PDB file of C-alpha atoms and ligand atoms in Angstrom:
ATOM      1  CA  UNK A   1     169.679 113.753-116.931  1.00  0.00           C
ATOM      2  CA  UNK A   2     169.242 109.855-117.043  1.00  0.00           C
ATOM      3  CA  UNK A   3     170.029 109.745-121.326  1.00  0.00           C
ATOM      4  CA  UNK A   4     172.706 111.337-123.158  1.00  0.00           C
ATOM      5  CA  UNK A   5     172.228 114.550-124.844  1.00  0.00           C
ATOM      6  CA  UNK A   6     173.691 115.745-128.040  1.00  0.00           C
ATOM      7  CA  UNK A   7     177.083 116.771-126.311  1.00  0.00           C
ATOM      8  CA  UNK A   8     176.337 115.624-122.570  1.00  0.00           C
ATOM      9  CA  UNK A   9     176.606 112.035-121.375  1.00  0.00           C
ATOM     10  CA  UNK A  10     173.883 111.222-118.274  1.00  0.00           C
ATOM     11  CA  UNK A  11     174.042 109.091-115.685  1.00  0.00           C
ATOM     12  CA  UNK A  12     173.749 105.866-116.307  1.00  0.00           C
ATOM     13  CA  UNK A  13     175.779 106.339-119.023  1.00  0.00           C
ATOM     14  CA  UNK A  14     178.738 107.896-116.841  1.00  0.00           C
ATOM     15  CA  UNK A  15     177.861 105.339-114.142  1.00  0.00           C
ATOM     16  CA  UNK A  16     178.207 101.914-116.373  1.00  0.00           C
ATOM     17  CA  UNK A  17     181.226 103.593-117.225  1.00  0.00           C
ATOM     18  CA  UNK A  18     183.380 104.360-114.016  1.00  0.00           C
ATOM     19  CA  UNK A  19     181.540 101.079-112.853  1.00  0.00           C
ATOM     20  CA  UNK A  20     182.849  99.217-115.220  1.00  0.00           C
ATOM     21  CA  UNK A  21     186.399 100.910-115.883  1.00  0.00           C
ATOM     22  CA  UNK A  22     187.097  99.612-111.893  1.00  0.00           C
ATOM     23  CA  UNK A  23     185.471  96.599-112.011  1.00  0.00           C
ATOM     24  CA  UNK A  24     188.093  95.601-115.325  1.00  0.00           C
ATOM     25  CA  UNK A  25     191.072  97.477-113.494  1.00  0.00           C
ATOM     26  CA  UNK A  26     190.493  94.877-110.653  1.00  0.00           C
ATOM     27  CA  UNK A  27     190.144  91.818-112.147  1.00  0.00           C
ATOM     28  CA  UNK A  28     193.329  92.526-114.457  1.00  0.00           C
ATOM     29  CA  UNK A  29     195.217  92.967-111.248  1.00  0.00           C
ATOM     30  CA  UNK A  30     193.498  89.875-109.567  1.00  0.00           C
ATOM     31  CA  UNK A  31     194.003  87.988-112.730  1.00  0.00           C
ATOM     32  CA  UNK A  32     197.583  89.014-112.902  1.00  0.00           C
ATOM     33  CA  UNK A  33     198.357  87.992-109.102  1.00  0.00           C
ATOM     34  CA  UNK A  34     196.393  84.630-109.013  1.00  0.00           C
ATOM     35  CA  UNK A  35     198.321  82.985-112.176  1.00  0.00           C
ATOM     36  CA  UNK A  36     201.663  83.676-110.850  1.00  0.00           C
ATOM     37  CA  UNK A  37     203.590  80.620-110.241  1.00  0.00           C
ATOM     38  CA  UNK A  38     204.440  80.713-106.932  1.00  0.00           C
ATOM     39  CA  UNK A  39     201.066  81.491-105.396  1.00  0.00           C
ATOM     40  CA  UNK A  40     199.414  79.260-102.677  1.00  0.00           C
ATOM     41  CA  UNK A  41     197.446  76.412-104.411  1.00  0.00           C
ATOM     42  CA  UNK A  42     194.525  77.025-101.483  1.00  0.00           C
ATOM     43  CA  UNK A  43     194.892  80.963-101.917  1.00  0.00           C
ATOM     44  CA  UNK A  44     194.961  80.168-105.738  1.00  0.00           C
ATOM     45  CA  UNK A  45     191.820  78.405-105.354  1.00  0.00           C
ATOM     46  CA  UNK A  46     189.806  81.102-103.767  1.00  0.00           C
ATOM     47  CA  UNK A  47     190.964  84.241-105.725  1.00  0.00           C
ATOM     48  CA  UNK A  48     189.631  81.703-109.008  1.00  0.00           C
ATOM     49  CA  UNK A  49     186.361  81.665-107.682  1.00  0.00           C
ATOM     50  CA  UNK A  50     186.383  85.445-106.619  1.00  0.00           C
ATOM     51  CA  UNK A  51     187.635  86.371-110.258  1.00  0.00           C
ATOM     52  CA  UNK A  52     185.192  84.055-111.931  1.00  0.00           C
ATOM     53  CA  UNK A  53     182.389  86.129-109.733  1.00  0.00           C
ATOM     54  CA  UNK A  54     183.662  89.371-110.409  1.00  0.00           C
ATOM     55  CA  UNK A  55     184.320  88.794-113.804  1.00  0.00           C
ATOM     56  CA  UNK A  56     180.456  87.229-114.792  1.00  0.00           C
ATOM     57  CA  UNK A  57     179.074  90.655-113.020  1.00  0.00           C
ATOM     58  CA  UNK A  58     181.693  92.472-115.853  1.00  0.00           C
ATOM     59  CA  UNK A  59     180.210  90.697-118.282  1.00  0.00           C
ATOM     60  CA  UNK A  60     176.616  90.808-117.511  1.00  0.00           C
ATOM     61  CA  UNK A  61     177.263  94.843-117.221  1.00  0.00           C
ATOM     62  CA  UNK A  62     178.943  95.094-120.186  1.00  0.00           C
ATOM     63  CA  UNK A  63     176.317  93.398-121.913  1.00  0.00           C
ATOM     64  CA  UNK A  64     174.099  96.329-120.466  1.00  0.00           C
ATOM     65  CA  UNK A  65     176.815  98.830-121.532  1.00  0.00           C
ATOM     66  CA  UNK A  66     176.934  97.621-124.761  1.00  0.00           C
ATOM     67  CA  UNK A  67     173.043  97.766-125.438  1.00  0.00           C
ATOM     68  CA  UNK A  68     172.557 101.226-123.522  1.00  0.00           C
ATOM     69  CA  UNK A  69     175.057 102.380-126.493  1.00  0.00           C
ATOM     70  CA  UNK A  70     173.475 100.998-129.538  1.00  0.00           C
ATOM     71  CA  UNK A  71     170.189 102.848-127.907  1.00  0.00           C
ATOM     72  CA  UNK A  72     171.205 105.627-127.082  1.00  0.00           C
ATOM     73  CA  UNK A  73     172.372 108.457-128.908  1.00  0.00           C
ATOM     74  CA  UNK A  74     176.411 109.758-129.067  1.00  0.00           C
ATOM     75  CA  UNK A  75     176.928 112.747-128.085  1.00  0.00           C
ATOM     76  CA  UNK A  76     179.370 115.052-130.695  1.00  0.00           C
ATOM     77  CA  UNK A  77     182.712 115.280-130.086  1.00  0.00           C
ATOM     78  CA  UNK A  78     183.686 118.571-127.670  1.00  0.00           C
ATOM     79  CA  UNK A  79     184.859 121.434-129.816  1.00  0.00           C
ATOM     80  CA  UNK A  80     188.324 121.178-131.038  1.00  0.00           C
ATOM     81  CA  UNK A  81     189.050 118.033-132.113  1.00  0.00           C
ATOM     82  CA  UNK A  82     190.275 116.995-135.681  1.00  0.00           C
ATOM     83  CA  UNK A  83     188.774 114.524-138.082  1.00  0.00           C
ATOM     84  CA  UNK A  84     191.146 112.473-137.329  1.00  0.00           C
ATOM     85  CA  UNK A  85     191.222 112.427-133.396  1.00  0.00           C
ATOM     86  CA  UNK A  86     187.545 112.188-133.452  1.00  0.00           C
ATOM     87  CA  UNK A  87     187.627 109.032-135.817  1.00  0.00           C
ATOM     88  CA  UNK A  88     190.404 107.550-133.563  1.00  0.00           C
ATOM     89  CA  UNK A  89     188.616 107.998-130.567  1.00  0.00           C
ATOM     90  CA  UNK A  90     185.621 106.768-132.049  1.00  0.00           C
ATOM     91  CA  UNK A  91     187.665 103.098-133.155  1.00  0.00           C
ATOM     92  CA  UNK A  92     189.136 102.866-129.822  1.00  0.00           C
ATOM     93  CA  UNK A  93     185.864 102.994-128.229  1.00  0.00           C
ATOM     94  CA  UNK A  94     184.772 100.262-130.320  1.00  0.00           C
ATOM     95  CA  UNK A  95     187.531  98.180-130.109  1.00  0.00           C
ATOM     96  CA  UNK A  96     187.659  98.571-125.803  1.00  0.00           C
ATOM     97  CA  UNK A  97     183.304  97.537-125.705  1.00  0.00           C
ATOM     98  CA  UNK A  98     184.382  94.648-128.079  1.00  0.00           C
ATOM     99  CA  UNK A  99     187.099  93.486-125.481  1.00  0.00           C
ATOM    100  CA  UNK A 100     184.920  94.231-122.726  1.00  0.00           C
ATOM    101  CA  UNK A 101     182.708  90.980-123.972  1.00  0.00           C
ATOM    102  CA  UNK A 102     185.583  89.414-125.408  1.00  0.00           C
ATOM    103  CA  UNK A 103     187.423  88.882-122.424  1.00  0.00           C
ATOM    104  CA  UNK A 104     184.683  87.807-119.788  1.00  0.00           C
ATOM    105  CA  UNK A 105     183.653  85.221-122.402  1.00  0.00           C
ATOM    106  CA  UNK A 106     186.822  83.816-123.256  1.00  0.00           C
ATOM    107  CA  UNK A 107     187.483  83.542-119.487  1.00  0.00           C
ATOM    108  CA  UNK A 108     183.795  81.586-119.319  1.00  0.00           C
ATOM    109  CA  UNK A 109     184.962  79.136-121.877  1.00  0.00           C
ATOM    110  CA  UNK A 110     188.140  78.115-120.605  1.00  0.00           C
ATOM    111  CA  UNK A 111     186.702  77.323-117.331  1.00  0.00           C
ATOM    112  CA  UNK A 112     184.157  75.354-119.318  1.00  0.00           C
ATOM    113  CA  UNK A 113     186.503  73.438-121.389  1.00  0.00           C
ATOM    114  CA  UNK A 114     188.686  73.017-118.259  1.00  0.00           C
ATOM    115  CA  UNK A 115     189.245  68.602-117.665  1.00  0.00           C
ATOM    116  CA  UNK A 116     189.107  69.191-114.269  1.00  0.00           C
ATOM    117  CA  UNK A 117     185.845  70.537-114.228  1.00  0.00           C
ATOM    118  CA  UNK A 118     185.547  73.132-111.389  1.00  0.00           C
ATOM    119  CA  UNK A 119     181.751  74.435-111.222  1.00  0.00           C
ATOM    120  CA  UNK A 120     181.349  78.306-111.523  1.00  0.00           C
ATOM    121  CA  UNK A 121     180.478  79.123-107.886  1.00  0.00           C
ATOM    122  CA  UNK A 122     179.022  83.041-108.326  1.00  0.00           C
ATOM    123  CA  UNK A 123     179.683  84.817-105.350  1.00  0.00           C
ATOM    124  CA  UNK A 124     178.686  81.192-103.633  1.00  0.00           C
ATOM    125  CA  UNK A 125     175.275  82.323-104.088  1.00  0.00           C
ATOM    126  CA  UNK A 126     174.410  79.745-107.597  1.00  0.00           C
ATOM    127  CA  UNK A 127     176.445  77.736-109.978  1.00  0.00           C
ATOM    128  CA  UNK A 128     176.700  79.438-113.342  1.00  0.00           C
ATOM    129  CA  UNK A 129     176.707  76.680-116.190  1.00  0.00           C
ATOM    130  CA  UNK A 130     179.601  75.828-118.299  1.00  0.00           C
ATOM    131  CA  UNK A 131     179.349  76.957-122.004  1.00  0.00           C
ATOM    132  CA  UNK A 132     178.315  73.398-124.382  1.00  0.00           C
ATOM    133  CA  UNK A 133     182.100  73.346-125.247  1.00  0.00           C
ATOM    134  CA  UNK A 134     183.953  70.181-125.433  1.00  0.00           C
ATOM    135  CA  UNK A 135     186.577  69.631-122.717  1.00  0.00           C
ATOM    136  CA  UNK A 136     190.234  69.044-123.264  1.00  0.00           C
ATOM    137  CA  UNK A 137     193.797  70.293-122.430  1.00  0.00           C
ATOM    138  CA  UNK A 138     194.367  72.001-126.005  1.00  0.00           C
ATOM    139  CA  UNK A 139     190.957  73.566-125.826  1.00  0.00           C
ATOM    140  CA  UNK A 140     191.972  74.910-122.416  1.00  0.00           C
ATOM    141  CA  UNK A 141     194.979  75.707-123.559  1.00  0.00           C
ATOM    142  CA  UNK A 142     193.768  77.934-126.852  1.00  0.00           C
ATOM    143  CA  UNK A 143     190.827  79.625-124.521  1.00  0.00           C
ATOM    144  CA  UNK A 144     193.442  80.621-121.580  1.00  0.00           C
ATOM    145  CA  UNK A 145     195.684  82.113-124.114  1.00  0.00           C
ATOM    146  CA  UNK A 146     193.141  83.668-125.596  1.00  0.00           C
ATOM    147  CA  UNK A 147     191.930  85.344-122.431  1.00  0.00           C
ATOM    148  CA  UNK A 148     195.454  86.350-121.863  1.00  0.00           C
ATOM    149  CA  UNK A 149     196.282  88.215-125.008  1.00  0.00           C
ATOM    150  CA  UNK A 150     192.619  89.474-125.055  1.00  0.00           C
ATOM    151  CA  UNK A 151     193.047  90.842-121.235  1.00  0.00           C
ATOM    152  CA  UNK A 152     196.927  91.915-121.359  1.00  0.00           C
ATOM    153  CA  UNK A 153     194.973  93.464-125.319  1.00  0.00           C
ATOM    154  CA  UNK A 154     192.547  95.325-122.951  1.00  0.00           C
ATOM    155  CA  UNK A 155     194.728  96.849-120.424  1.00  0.00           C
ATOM    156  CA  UNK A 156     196.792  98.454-122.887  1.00  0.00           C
ATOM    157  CA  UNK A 157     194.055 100.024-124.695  1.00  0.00           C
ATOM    158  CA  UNK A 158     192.701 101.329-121.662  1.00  0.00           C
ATOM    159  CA  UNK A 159     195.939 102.571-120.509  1.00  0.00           C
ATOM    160  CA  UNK A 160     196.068 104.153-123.953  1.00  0.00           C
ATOM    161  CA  UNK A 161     192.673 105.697-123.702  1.00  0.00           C
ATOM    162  CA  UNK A 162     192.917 106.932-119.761  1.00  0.00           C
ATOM    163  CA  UNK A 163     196.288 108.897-121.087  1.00  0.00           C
ATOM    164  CA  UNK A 164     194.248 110.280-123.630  1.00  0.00           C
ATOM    165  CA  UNK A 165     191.537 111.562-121.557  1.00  0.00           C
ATOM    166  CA  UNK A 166     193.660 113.189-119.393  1.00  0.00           C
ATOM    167  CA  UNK A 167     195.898 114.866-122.075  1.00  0.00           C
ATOM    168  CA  UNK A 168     192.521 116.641-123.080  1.00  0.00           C
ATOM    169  CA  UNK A 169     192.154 117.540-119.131  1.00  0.00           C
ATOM    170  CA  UNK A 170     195.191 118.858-118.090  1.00  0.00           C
ATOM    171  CA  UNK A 171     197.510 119.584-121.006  1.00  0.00           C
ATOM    172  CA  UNK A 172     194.394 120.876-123.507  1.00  0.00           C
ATOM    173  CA  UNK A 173     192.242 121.993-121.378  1.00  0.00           C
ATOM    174  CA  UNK A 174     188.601 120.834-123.183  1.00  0.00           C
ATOM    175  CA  UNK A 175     185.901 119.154-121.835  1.00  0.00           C
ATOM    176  CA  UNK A 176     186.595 115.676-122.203  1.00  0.00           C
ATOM    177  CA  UNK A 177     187.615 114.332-119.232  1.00  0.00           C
ATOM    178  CA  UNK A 178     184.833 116.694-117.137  1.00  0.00           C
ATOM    179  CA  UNK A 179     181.788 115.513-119.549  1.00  0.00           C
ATOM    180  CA  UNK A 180     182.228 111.527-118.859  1.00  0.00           C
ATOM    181  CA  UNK A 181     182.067 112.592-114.917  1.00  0.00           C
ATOM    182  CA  UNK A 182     179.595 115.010-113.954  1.00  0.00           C
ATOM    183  CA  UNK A 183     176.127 114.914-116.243  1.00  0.00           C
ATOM    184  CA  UNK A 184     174.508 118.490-116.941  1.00  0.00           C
ATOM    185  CA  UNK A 185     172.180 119.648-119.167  1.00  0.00           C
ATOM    186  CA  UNK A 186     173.033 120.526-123.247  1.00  0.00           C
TER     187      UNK A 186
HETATM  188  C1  HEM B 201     188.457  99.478-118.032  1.00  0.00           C
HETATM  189  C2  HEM B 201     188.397 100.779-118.087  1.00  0.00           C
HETATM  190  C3  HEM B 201     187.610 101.594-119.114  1.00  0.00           C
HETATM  191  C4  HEM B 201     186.730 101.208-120.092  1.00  0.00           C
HETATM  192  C5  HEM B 201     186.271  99.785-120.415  1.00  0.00           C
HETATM  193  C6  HEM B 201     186.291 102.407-120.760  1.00  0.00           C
HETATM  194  C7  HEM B 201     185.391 102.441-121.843  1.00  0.00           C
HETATM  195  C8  HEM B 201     184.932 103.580-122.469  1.00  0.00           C
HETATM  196  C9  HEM B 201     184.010 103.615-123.578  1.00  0.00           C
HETATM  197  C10 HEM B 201     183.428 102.382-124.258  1.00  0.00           C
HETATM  198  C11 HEM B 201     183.755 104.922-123.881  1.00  0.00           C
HETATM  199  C12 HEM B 201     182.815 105.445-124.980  1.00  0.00           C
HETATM  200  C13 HEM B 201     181.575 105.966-124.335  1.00  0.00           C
HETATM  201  C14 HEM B 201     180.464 106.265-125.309  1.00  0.00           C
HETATM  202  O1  HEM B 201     180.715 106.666-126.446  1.00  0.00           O
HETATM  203  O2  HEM B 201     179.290 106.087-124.905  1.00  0.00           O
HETATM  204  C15 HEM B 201     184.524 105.719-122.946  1.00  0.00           C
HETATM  205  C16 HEM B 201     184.534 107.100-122.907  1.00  0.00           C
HETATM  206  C17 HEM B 201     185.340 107.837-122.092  1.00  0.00           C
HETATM  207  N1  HEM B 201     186.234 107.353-121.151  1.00  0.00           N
HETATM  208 FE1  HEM B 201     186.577 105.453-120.681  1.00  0.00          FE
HETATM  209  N2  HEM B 201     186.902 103.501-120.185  1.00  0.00           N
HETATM  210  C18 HEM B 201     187.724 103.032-119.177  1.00  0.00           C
HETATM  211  C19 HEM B 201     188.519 103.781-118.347  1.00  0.00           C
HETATM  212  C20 HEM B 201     188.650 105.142-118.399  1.00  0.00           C
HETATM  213  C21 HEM B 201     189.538 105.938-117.595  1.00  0.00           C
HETATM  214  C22 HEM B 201     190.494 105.348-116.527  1.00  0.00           C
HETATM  215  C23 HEM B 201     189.350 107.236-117.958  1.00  0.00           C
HETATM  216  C24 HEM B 201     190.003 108.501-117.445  1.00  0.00           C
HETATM  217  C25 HEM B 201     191.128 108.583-116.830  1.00  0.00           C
HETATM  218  C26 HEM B 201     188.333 107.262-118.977  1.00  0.00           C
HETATM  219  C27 HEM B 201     187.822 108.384-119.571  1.00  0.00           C
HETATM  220  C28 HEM B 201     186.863 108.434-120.549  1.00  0.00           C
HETATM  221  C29 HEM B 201     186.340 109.665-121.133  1.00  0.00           C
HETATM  222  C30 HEM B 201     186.749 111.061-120.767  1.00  0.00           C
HETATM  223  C31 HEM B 201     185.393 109.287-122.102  1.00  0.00           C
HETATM  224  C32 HEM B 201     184.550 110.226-123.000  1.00  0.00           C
HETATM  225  C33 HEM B 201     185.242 110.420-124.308  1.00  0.00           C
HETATM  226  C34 HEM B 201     184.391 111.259-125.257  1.00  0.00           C
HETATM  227  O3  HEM B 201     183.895 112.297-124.869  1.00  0.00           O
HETATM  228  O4  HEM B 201     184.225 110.803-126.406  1.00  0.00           O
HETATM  229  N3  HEM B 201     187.918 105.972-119.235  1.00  0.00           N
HETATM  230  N4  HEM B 201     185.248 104.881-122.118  1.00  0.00           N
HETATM  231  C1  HEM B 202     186.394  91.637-117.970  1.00  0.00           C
HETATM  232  C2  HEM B 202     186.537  90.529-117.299  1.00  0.00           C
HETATM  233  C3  HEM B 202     187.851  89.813-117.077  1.00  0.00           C
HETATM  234  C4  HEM B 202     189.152  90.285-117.082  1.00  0.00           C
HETATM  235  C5  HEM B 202     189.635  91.717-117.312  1.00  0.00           C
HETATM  236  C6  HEM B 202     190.016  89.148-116.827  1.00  0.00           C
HETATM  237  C7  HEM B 202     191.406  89.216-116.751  1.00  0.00           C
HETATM  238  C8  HEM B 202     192.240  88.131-116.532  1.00  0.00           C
HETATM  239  C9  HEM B 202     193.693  88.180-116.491  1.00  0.00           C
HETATM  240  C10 HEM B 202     194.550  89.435-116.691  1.00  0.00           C
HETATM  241  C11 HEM B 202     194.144  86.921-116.247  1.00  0.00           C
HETATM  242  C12 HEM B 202     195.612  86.476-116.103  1.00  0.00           C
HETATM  243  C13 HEM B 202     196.111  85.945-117.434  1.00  0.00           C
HETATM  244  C14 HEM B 202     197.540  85.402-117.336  1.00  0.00           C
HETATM  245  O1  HEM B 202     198.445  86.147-116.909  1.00  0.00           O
HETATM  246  O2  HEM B 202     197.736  84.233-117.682  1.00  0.00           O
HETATM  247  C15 HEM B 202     192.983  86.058-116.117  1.00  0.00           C
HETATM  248  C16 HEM B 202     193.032  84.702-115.850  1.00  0.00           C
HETATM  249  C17 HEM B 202     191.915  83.914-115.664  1.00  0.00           C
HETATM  250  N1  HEM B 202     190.593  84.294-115.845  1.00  0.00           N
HETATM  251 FE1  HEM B 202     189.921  86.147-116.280  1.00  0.00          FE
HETATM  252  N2  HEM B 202     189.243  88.029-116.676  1.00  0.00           N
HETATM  253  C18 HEM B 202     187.917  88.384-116.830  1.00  0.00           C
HETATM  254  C19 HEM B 202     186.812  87.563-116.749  1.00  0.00           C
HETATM  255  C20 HEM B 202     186.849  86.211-116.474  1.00  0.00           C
HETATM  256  C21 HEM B 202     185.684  85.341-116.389  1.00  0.00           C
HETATM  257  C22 HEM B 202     184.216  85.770-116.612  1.00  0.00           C
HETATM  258  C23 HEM B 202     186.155  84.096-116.082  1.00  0.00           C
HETATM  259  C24 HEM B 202     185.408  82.798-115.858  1.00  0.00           C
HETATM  260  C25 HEM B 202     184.158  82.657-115.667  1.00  0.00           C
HETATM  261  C26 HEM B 202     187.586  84.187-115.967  1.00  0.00           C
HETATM  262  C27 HEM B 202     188.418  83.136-115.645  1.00  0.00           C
HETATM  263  C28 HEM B 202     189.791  83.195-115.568  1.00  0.00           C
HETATM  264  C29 HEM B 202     190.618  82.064-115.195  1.00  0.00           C
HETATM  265  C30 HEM B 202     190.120  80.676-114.784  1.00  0.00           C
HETATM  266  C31 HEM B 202     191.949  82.513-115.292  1.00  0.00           C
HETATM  267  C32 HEM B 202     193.221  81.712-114.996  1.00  0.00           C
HETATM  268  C33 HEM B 202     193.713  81.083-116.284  1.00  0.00           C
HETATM  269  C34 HEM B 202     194.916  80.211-116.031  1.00  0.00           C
HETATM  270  O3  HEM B 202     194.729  79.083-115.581  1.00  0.00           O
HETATM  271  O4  HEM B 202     196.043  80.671-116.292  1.00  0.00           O
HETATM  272  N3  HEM B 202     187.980  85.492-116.223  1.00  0.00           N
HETATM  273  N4  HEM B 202     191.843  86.821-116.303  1.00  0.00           N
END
């Protein structure tokens, strides 16, 4: 089953997903390691360029991710849950496919509003254009804090959310965790 069903997700569904979910793990770790202060500035250089890559193929997924949800249909929460949990659930899935744009494009601006100007290289394949932002140190500034908090906002909601998941597997036993990795029919 390519679509969701009315309690199943399919594929392409499950596969944006776990695509996605290691795509972000990666570049929060890559992120993490290439702004420490002690890194090499040649070393520093690279991992910029291979975090810039990775993180415009995160966006354009998400983007993918995000319309694949708005057309396709949500499957009902698995038996059990309360109002509450379900409406919970429900917000923090919002809030995560917000961040999930919100932190690739905050990332694109503040290399566009970077003064020194260091093209986009993706993958070394093409140059991805800058965003028509103005350049200067405090707009820099604002967008790489910005894609800090936003990222650092990310992790922890995903952290949050993978606990969550597997509570339901191995401490409630429900179908939670099984349903978002194997696609069968309703
Ligand atoms: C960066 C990492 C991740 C992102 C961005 C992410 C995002 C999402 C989103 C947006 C949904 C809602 C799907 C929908 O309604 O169509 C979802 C569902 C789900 N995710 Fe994740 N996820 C991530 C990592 C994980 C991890 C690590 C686990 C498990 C350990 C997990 C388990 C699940 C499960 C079980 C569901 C289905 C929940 C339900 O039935 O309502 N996710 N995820
Ligand atoms: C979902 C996608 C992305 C995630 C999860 C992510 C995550 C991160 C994290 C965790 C950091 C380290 C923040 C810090 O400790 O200061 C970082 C830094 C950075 N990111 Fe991203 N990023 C993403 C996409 C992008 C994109 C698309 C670009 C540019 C096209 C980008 C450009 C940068 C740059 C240039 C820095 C270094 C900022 C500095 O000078 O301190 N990121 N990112």
């Amino acid at each position: 089953m390519l679509r969701n069903g009315p309690d199943t997700f399919g594929w392409v569904t499950i596969l944006l997903h776990w695509t996605i979910a290691i795509l972000i793990a990666g570049l929060l770790v890559l992120g993490y390691i290439m702004t420490r202060p002690d890194i090499d500035p040649m070393l520093q250089f690279d991992l910029f360029q291979w975090h810039k890559s990775f993180g415009f193929t995160a966006l354009g997924l998400c983007i993918i991710r995000v319309l694949w949800w708005l057309a396709s249909r949500h499957p009902v929460a698995v038996a059990g849950l309360s109002v509450r949990e379900k409406w919970a659930s429900f917000a923090v899935h919002i809030l995560i496919l917000c961040l999930t744009l919100a932190v690739p494009f905050t990332g694109w601006a503040l290399a566009s509003t970077s003064t020194l100007d260091i093209p986009s290289f993706y993958f070394n394949l093409v140059v991805i254009p800058h965003l028509p932002l103005d350049k200067s140190t405090v707009a820099e500034t604002l967008w790489t804090t910005a894609h800090a908090i936003l990222a650092y906002g990310l992790a922890a909601l995903v952290l949050l959310h993978a606990a969550a998941a597997l509570h339901h597997h191995f401490i409630r036993h429900d179908a939670v965790l099984v349903r978002m990795l194997r696609s069968r029919r309703s």
